[in-house]
XYZ file of C-alpha atoms in Angstrom:
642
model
C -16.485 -24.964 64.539
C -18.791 -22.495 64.410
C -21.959 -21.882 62.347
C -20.526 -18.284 61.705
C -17.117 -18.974 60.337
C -17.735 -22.286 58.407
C -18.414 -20.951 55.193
C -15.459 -18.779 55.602
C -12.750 -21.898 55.928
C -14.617 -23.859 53.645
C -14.155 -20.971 50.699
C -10.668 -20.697 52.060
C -9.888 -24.586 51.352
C -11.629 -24.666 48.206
C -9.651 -22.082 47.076
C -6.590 -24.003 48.535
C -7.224 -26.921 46.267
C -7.275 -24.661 42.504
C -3.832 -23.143 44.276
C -0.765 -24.376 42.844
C 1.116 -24.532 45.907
C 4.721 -24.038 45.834
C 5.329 -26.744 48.324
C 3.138 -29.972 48.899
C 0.146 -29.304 51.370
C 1.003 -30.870 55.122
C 2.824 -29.901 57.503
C 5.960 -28.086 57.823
C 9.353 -30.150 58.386
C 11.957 -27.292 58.286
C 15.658 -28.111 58.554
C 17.486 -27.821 61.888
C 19.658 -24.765 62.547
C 23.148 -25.757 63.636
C 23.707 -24.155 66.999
C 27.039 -23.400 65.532
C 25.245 -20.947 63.246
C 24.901 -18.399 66.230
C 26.089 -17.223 69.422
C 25.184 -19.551 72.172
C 22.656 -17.629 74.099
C 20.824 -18.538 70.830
C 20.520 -22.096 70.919
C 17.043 -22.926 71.474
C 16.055 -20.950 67.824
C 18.323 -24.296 66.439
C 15.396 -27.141 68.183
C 12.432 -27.450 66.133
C 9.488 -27.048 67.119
C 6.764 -30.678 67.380
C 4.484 -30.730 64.509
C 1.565 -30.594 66.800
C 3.035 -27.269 68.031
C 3.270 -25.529 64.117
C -0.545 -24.839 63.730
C -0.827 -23.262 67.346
C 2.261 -21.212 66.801
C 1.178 -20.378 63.598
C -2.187 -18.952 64.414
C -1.015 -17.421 67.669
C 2.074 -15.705 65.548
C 0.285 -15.100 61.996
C -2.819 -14.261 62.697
C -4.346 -11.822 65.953
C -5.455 -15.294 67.709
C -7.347 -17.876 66.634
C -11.113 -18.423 66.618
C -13.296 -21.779 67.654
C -12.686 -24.311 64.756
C -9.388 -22.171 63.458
C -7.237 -25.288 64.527
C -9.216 -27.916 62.684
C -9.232 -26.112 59.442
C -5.830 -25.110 59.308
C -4.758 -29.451 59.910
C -7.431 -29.876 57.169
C -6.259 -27.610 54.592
C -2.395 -28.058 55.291
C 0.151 -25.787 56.879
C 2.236 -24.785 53.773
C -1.312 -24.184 51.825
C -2.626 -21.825 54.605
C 1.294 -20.150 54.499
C 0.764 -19.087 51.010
C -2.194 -17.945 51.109
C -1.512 -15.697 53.545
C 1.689 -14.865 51.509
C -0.993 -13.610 48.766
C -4.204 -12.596 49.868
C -5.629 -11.126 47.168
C -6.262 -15.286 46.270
C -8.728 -15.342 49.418
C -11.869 -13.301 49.242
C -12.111 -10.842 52.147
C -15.058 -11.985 54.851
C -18.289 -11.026 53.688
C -19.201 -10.358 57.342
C -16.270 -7.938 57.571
C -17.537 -6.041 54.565
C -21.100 -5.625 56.176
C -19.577 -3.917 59.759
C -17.446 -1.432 57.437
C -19.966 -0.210 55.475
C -21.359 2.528 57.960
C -17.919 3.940 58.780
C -18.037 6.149 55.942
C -14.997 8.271 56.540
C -12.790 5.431 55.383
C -13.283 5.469 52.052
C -13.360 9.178 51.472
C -10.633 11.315 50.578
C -9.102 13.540 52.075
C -11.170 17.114 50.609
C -14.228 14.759 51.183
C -13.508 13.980 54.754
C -12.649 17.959 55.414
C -16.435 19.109 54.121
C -18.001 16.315 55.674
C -16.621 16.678 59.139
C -16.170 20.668 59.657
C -14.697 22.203 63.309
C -17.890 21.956 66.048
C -16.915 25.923 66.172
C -17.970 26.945 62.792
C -21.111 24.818 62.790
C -22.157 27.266 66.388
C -20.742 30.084 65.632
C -22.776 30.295 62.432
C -25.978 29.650 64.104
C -25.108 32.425 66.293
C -24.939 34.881 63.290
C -21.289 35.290 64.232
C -17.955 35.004 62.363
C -17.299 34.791 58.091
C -18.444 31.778 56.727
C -15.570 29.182 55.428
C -14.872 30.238 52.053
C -14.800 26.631 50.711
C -17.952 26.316 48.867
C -18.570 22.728 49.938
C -17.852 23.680 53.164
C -20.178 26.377 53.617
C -22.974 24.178 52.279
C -22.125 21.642 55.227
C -22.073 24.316 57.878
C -24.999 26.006 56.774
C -26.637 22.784 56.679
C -25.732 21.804 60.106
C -26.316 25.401 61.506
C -29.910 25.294 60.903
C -30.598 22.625 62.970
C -30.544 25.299 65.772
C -32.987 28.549 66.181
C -31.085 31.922 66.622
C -31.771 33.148 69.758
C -30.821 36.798 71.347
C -28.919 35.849 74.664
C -25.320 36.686 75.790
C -22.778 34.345 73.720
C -21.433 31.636 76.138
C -17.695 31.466 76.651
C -17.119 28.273 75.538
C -17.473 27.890 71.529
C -18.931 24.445 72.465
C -22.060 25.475 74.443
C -25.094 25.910 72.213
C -27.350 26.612 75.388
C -27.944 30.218 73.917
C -29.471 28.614 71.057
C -32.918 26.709 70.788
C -33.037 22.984 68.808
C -35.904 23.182 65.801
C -36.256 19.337 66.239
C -38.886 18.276 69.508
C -37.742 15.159 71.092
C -42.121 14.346 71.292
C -42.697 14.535 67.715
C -40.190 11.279 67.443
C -41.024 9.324 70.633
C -43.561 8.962 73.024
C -43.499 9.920 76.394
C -42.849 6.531 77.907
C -39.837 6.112 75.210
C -38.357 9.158 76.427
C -38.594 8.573 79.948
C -36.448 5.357 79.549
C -34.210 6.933 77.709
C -33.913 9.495 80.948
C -33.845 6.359 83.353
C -33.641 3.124 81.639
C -31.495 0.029 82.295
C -29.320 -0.218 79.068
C -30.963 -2.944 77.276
C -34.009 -1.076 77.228
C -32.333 2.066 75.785
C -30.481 0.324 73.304
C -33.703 -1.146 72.019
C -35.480 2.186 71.828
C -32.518 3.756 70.129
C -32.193 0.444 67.378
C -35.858 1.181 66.596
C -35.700 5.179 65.514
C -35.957 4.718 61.509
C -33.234 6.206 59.567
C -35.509 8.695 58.392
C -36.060 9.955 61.741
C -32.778 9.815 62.732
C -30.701 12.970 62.641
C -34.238 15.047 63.832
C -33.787 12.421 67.190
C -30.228 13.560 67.357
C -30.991 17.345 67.079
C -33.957 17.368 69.224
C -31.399 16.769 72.286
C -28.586 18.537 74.097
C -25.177 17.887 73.907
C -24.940 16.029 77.033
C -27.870 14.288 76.497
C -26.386 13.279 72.793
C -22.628 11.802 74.526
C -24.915 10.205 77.423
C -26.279 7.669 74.765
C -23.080 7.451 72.824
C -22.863 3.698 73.897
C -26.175 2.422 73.485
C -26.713 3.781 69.969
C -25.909 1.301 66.800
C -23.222 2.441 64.685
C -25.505 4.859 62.413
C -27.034 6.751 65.379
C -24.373 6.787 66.894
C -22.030 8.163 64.561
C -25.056 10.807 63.733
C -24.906 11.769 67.174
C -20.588 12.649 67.234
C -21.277 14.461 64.282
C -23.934 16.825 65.902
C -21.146 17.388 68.625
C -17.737 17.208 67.141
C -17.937 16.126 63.562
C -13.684 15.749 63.666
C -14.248 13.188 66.030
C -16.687 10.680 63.859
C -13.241 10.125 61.502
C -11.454 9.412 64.414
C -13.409 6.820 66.121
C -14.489 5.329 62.359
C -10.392 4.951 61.797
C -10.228 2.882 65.024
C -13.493 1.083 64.754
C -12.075 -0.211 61.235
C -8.697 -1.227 62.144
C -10.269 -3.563 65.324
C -12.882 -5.310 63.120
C -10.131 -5.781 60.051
C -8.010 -7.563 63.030
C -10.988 -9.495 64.209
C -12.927 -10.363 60.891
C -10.701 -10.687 58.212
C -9.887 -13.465 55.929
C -6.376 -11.940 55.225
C -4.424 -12.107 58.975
C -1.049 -11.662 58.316
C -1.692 -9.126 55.625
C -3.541 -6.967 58.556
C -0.530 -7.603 61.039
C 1.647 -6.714 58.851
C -0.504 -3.119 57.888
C -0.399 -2.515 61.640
C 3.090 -3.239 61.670
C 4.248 -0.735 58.590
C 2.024 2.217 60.151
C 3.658 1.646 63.346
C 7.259 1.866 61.588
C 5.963 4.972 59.406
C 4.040 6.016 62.365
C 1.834 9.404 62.799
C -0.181 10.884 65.363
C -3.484 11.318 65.244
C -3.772 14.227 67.511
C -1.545 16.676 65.728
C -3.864 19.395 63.376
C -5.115 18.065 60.029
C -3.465 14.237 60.353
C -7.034 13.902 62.141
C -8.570 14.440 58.528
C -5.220 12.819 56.902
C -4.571 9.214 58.434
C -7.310 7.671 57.057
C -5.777 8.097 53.440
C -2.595 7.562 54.773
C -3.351 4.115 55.808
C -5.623 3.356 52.597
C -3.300 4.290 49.971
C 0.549 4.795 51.526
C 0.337 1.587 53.775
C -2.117 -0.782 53.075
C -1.504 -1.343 49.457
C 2.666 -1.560 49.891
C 2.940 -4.829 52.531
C 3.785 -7.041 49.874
C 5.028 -4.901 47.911
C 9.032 -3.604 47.547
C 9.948 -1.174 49.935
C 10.688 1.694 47.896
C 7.157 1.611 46.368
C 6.552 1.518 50.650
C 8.632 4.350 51.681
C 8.083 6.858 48.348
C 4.128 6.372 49.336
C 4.783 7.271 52.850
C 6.948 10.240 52.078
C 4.557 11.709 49.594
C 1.974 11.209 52.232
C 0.060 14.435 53.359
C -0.023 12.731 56.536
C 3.638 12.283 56.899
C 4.434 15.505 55.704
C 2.178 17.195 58.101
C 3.229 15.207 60.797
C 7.226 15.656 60.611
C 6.966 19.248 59.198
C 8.241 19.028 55.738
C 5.116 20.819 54.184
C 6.981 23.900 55.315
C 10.404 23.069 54.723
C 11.559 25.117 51.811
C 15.215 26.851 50.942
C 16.475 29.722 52.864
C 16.219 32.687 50.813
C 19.700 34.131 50.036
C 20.831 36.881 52.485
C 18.478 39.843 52.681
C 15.852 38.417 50.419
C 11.969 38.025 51.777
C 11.312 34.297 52.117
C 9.842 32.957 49.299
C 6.288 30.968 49.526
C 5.734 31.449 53.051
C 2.782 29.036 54.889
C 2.824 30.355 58.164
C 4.918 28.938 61.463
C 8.945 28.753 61.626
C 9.886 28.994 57.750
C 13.198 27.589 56.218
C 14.663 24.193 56.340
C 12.977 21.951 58.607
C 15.007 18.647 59.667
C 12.436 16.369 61.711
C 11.557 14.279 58.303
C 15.281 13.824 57.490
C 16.203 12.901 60.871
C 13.470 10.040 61.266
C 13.538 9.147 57.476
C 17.393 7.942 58.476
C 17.357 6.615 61.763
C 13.731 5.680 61.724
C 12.209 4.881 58.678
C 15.847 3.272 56.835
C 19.223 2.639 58.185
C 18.648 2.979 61.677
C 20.364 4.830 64.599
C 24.497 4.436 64.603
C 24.255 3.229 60.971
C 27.124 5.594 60.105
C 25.267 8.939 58.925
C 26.235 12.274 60.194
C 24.086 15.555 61.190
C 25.039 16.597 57.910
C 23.395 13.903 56.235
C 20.440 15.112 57.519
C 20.637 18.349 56.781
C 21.872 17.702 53.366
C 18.433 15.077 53.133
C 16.287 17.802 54.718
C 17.642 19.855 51.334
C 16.477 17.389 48.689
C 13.015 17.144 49.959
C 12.899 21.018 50.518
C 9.021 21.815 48.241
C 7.657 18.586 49.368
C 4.369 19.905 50.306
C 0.691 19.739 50.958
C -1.668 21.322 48.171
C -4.829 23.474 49.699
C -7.834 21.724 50.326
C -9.803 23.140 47.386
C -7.436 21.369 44.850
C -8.105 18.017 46.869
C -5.371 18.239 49.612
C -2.501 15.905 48.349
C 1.007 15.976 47.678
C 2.404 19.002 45.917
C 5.523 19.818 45.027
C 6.463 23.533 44.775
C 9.232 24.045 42.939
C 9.763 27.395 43.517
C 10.921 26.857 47.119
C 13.312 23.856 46.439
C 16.690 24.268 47.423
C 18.391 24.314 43.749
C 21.849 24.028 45.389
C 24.499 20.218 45.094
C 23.973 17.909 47.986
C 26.121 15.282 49.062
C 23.899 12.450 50.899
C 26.097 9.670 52.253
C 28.717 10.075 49.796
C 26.488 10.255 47.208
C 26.921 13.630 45.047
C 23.276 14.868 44.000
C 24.152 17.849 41.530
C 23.117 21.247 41.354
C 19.445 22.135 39.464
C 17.786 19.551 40.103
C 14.110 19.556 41.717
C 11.516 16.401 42.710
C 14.221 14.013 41.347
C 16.527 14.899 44.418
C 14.274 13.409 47.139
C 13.677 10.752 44.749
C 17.263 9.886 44.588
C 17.107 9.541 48.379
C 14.717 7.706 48.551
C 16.803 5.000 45.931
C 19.327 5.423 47.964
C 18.449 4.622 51.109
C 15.406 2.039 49.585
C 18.488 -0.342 48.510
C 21.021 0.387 51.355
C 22.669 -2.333 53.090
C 22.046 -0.674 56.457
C 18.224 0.008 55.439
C 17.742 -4.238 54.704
C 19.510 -4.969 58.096
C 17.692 -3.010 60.193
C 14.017 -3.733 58.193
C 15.239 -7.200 58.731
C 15.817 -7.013 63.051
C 12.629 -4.938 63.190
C 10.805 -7.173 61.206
C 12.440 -10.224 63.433
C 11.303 -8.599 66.380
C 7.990 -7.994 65.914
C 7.110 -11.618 64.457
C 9.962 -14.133 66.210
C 11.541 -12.841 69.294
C 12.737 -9.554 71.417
C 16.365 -10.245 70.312
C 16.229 -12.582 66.947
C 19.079 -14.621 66.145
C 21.922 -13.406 63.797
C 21.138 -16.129 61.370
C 17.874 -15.239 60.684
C 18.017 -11.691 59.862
C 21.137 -11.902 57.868
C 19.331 -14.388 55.750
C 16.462 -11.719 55.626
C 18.735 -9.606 55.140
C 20.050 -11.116 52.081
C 16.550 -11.395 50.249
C 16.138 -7.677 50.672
C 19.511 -7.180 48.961
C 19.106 -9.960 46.361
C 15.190 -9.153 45.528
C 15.288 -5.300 45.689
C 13.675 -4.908 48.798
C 10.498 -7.007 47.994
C 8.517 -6.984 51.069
C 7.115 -10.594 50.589
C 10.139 -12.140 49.789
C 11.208 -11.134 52.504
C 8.381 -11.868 55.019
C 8.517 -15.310 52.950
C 12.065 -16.220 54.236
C 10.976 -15.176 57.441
C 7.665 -17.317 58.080
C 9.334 -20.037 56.090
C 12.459 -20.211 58.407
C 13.577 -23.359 60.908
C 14.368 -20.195 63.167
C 10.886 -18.958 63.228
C 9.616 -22.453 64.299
C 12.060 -23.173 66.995
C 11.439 -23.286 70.716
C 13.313 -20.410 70.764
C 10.160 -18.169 68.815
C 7.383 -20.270 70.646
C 5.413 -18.091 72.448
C 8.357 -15.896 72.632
C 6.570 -12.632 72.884
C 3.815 -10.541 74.925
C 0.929 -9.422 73.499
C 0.236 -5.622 73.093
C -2.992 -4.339 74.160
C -4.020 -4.181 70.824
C -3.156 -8.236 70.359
C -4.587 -8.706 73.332
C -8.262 -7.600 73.029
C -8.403 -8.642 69.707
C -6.914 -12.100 70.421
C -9.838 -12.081 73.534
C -12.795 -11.499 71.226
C -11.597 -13.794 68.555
C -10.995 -16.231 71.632
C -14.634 -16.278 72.754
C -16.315 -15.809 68.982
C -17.586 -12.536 70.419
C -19.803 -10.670 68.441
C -18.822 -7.008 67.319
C -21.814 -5.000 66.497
C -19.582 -1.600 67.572
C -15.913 -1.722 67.958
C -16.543 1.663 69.865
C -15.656 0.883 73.266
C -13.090 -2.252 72.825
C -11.153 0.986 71.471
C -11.480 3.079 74.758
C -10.419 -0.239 76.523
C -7.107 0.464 74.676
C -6.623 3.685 75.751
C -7.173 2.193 79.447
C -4.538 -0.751 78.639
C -2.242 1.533 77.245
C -2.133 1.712 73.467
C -4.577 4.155 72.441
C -4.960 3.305 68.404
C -3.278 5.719 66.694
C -2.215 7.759 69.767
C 1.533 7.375 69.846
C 2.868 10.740 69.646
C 6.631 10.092 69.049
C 7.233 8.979 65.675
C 9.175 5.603 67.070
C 5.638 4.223 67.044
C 4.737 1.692 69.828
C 7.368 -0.859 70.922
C 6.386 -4.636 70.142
C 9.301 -5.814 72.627
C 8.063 -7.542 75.786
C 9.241 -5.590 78.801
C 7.288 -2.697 77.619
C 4.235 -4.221 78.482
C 4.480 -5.999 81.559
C 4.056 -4.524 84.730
C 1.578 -5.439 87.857
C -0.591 -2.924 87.163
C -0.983 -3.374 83.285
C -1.916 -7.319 84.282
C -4.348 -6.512 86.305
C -6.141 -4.146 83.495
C -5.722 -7.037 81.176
C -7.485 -9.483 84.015
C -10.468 -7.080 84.537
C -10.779 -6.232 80.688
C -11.009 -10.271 80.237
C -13.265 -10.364 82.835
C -15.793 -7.446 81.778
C -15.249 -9.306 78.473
C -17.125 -12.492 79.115
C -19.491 -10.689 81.179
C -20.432 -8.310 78.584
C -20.193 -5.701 80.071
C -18.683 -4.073 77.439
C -21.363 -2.453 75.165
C -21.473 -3.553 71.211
C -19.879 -6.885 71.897
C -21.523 -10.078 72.571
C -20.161 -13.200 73.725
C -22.758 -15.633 74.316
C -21.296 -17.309 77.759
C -24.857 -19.913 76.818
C -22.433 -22.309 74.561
C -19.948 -22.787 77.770
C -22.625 -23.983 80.055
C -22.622 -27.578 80.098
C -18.574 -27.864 79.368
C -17.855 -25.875 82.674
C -20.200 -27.671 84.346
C -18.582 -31.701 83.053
C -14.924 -30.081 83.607
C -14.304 -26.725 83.920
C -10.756 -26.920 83.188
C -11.987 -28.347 79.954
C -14.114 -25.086 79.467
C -9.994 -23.556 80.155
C -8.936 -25.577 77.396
C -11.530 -24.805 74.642
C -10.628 -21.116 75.029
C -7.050 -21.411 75.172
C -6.910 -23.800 72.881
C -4.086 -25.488 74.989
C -3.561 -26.831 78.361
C -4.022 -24.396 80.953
C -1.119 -23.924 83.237
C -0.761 -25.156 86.635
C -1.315 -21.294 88.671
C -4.203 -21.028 86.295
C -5.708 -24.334 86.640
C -5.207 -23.551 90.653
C -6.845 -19.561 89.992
C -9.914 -21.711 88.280
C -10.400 -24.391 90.981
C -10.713 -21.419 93.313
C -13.788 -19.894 91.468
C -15.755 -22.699 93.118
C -16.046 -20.849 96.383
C -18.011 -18.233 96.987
C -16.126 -15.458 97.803
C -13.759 -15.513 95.282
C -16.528 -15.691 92.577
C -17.873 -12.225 94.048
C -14.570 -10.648 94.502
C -14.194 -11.410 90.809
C -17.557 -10.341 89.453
C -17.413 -7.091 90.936
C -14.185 -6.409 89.332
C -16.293 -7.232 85.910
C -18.926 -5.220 87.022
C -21.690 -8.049 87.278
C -23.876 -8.468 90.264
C -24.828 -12.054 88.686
C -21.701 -14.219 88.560
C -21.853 -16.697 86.093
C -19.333 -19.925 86.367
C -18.778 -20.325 82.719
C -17.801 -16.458 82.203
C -15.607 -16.668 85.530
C -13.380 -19.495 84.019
C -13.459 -17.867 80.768
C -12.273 -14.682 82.212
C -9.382 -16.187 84.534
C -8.307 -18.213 81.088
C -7.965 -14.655 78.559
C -6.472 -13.445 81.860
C -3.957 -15.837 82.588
C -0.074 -15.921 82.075
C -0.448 -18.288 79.483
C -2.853 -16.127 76.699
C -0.566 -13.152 77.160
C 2.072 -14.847 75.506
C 1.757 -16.032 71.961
C-alpha cells in the first residue's frame, strides 16, 4: 500500500463501519445459476466464481483497474461493504487529490454563456487586432476580444491569407523582460527536463506576458513541457476553443484515475457513450461540458426518465441531432415561421436515434412513422441565444399543434411541451426500452453476449422499480451471473480502460492528463471523438487486431519509461523486486500470475538484444530492467482482459 492512497481506504473503511450495510460485510456467496436457466452455450455464467477470484474481478470489472494496496483494502473492509458503497457514492468523500488536479481546468465548471466569452474563435481575437471586421455584438464578448487583441501591435503590412497567421502583427510583450538570455536559449535548445523547469518557475504574474511575448509556433512547441496553468494560457493565446476541449478530456482521465467513486465514473462514461455527442460538430465544442455536468453525471443512479428528459433537453443533444431547428411545416404557401438558418421544417435524426438508440432499440417493432410522428412532438425543442445563457428553449410558436399517434399511443391535438414529454413517459417505461437498457447494460459490465437470465431479471427491476437506474445496476453487480466464470475476465479493454487501468497499475503520477489523451487518439478512441451517435462499441472484437496490440505494447512501454510527458511512474520502487524475481516484479503489477507466453516474453528481456529492440520502441536510449518487465506485463494478453 502506498503512502499516497492510504488515507484514502482508511476514510473509505471508516466510513464502512457507521454504514448500515444491507448485507453482512465478507465476502460474497451468491447462489448457483441452474444451467437449465439458459441456453447451453451459456453454461459457464451458472459456475461460481472462487472467493479468492471476487475481489480481483471486482476491481478489474467495477472500478478502471486497481491500484497498489487496492486488493488488501477491499479483503479488509469486506466485499458486500465496498458493493454498496459504490452503489451510493455520495456516502464516500471524493479524493482530495482528485479535487486539487481539477481545479485549473476551469472550463468545467462554467456554463455554457461563460464558456462562449471566455473562449472566443482565434479569428475574431486577429482579425480585431488587424482593425478588420465588426466586433461581436455580445458585450462580454467584445470585452474578451478586445482584451486579447491588444496583446498584439497593429502593424501596416498586407493581411496574410490564413486568419491564423498573426506574422503581420508585432507582440507588445518582449520575451527578455521575463527571462534571461541563458533561460531563453534552453528554451530554444534544451533537453526537456530543463525546459519544463524553466517553464514551472515563470510566476503566475508573469505568465500570460511569457505567453504573448512568443509566436504561435513557438507557443504549441512548449505545449508539453508547460504545467497545466501555462499551458492552458498558452492554447488560449492560439485557439481559445481548444482549451475547453482538452480541459473536458483532461477531467474525464483523472476522474477515472483518482476518484473515490469508480463505478459511479464507469457508469458516467457509460451513459454519455449511450447518449453520445460529438465533440467536433459547431457549438457542442462549447456545449459538452454542461452536457456531461448536469444531463449525465447527476442521472446514473437515478431513474431513467429523469436520465433521458435531461439528455433531450440538452443543448448539446439538440445541437448535435438537429432538433434546435426542427419546427412545423408551415401550411401550404405560408413563409416558414421562426426560421434559424440551414434546411428548415421537420427534422427526424433525434426521433430516429431517440427510438432505436437511446430506448427500444432497433427491430423493437416501431415504424418510419413513429418517427416522424416523434420528430412532431418535439418540433420547438430548441436552443435559446447565447445572450439569454444558451439553454433549452422551447418555442412554441413553431410546434406542430396537430394529433400524433406514437406507438399506438394517441397524443391529441393543441398540445405543446407536454407532447415530447409524453414521449418521453412513454418510451421511459416501455417494455422494449428496459430490455434493451438491460443487454446494453449486460454488455458493457458482464460479457459480449450476456445470458438470458440475467437481463430478464434486469429487466424486471426496470419494470417493477420505474426504471431506477441503481436498482437496476444493483441486480446486476449483485447477480451469481455476474460472478461466474462465464463474466471473468470476459471482456477487452477499450483504449480508454486500458491507459487508465496502466497508470492506476503502476501508481503513476498525473501532473497533466494532456498527452495520455493524444495516446487515445493513437489507440483508437479519441475522448469524445465518436462521430456517429452509436457511441463507441464496448464489445471485444472491436478492439483487437495486430496492429491495435502492438500500440497498446509500445504505449505500455513508453509508459514505464516515462516517456510520456506529465506522468510519472517512479520505476525506483521496482528495483530490488525485479532484481530477487522478476516474474515477481510481473506479479505485483498484474496483481495475478503472469501467463506462461508472458512469463516466456519476460525471461527474454535478460538478453541484450531484446532489451534494445524494446527500448527503442519506448523511446529510451537507457533500458531499465524493472520498466522492461513492467512494460511487457501492462502489455501482455493477460492485462487486456479484465
Amino acid at each position: 500500500m502506498t503512502r499516497r492512497s492510504q488515507p484514502t481506504i482508511l476514510i473509505v473503511i471508516a466510513l464502512a463501519l457507521l454504514v448500515e450495510p444491507i448485507f453482512a460485510a465478507g465476502l460474497l456467496n451468491p447462489k448457483k445459476i441452474k444451467a437449465k436457466s439458459n441456453p447451453p452455450q451459456y453454461v459457464r455464467f451458472s459456475q461460481v466464481l472462487p472467493q479468492d477470484e471476487q475481489l480481483f474481478h471486482a476491481l478489474e470489472r467495477l472500478t478502471f483497474g486497481p491500484k497498489p494496496g487496492d486488493l488488501d483494502s477491499l479483503q479488509h473492509l469486506g466485499l458486500r461493504n465496498w458493493l454498496e458503497l459504490q452503489l451510493h457514492p455520495e456516502r464516500v468523500p471524493e479524493n482530495p487529490e482528485l479535487q486539487q488536479r481539477l481545479a485549473p481546468l476551469e472550463s468545467l465548471r462554467m456554463s455554457i454563456r461563460e464558456t462562449y466569452v471566455h473562449y472566443p474563435p482565434p479569428q475574431w481575437i486577429r482579425a480585431v487586432a488587424r482593425g478588420q471586421g465588426n466586433l461581436p455584438e455580445d458585450p462580454e464578448v467584445r470585452a474578451v476580444v478586445l482584451h486579447l487583441a491588444e496583446r498584439y501591435v497593429r502593424k501596416s503590412a498586407a493581411t496574410p491569407n490564413d486568419p491564423n497567421d498573426d506574422s503581420d502583427l508585432d507582440l507588445k510583450a518582449k520575451l527578455d523582460d521575463i527571462l534571461t538570455p541563458q533561460q531563453i536559449a534552453v528554451l530554444k535548445a534544451g533537453a526537456s527536463e530543463e525546459r519544463r523547469r524553466i517553464l514551472a518557475a515563470i510566476p503566475p504574474q508573469k505568465q500570460r506576458d511569457f505567453v504573448w511575448a512568443l509566436r504561435p509556433a513557438e507557443r504549441r512547441q512548449l505545449f508539453l513541457a508547460a504545467p497545466v496553468p501555462l499551458r492552458r494560457e498558452l492554447m488560449l493565446s492560439i485557439n481559445p476553443q481548444n482549451v475547453v476541449a482538452n480541459d473536458l478530456s483532461e477531467g474525464k482521465l483523472l476522474r477515472a484515475i483518482y476518484s473515490n467513486h469508480q463505478l459511479e465514473e464507469l457508469l458516467v462514461d457509460f451513459w454519455f457513450n449511450h447518449f453520445n455527442v460529438f465533440q467536433g460538430k459547431g457549438a457542442d465544442r462549447y456545449l459538452i461540458p454542461t452536457y456531461e455536468r448536469e444531463a449525465i453525471r447527476p442521472h446514473v443512479f437515478d431513474t431513467f426518465y429523469n436520465l433521458l428528459l435531461a439528455t433531450a433537453e440538452s443543448p448539446a443533444m439538440l445541437f448535435y441531432l438537429d432538433n434546435w431547428q426542427s419546427v412545423a411545416p408551415p401550411p401550404a404557401g405560408a413563409a416558414a415561421p421562426g426560421k434559424r438558418g440551414g434546411k428548415h421544417g421537420l427534422n427526424e435524426n433525434y426521433g430516429r436515434e431517440l427510438l432505436e438508440l437511446h430506448t427500444l432499440g432497433v427491430n423493437s417493432g416501431y415504424t418510419q412513422q413513429d418517427v416522424i410522428e416523434v420528430a412532431r412532438c418535439f418540433t420547438g425543442w430548441t436552443i435559446a441565444n447565447q445572450q439569454k445563457g444558451g439553454g433549452f428553449e422551447y418555442k412554441d410558436k413553431v410546434h406542430d399543434k396537430g394529433q400524433k399517434t406514437v406507438l399506438g399511443h394517441i397524443i391529441p391535438a393543441g398540445g405543446g411541451m407536454s407532447d415530447g414529454l409524453e414521449v418521453l413517459q412513454i418510451l421511459a417505461h416501455h417494455p422494449a426500452t428496459a430490455h434493451h437498457l438491460s443487454l446494453q447494460l449486460a454488455r458493457r459490465f458482464v460479457a459480449d453476449d450476456p445470458p438470458p437470465s440475467l437481463v430478464n431479471r434486469m429487466t424486471q427491476t426496470f419494470l417493477k422499480s420505474g426504471g431506477d437506474l441503481r436498482q437496476v445496476t444493483q441486480t446486476m453487480v449483485r447477480s451469481p451471473e455476474f460472478w461466474s466464470q462465464g463474466a471473468y475476465e470476459a471482456k477487452i479493454k477499450t483504449p480508454f480502460e486500458l491507459v487508465v487501468s496502466a497508470v492506476r497499475a503502476t501508481n503513476a503520477d498525473v501532473t497533466s492528463a494532456f498527452l495520455l489523451a493524444r495516446e487515445l487518439q493513437k489507440l483508437g478512441e479519441p475522448l469524445y471523438g465518436k462521430v456517429e451517435p452509436t457511441g463507441y462499441s464496448s464489445a471485444n472484437a472491436d478492439w483487437v487486431s495486430s496492429a491495435g496490440l502492438l500500440d497498446r505494447m509500445n504505449f505500455a512501454l513508453a509508459l514505464v519509461h516515462n516517456c510520456v510527458p506529465g506522468v510519472t511512474v517512479n520505476t525506483a520502487q521496482w528495483q530490488s523486486t525485479a532484481e530477487e524475481d522478476p516474474l515477481k516484479l510481473a506479479r505485483l503489477v498484474l496483481q495475478q500470475n503472469p501467463s506462461g507466453p508472458t512469463q516466456a516474453a519476460i525471461r527474454k528481456t535478460f538478453a541484450a538484444q531484446p532489451q534494445v529492440d524494446l527500448a527503442r520502441n519506448a523511446k529510451d536510449t537507457q533500458p531499465g530492467l524493472p520498466a522492461l518487465i513492467a512494460g511487457l506485463a501492462l502489455g501482455s494478453p493477460e492485462f487486456q482482459r479484465h
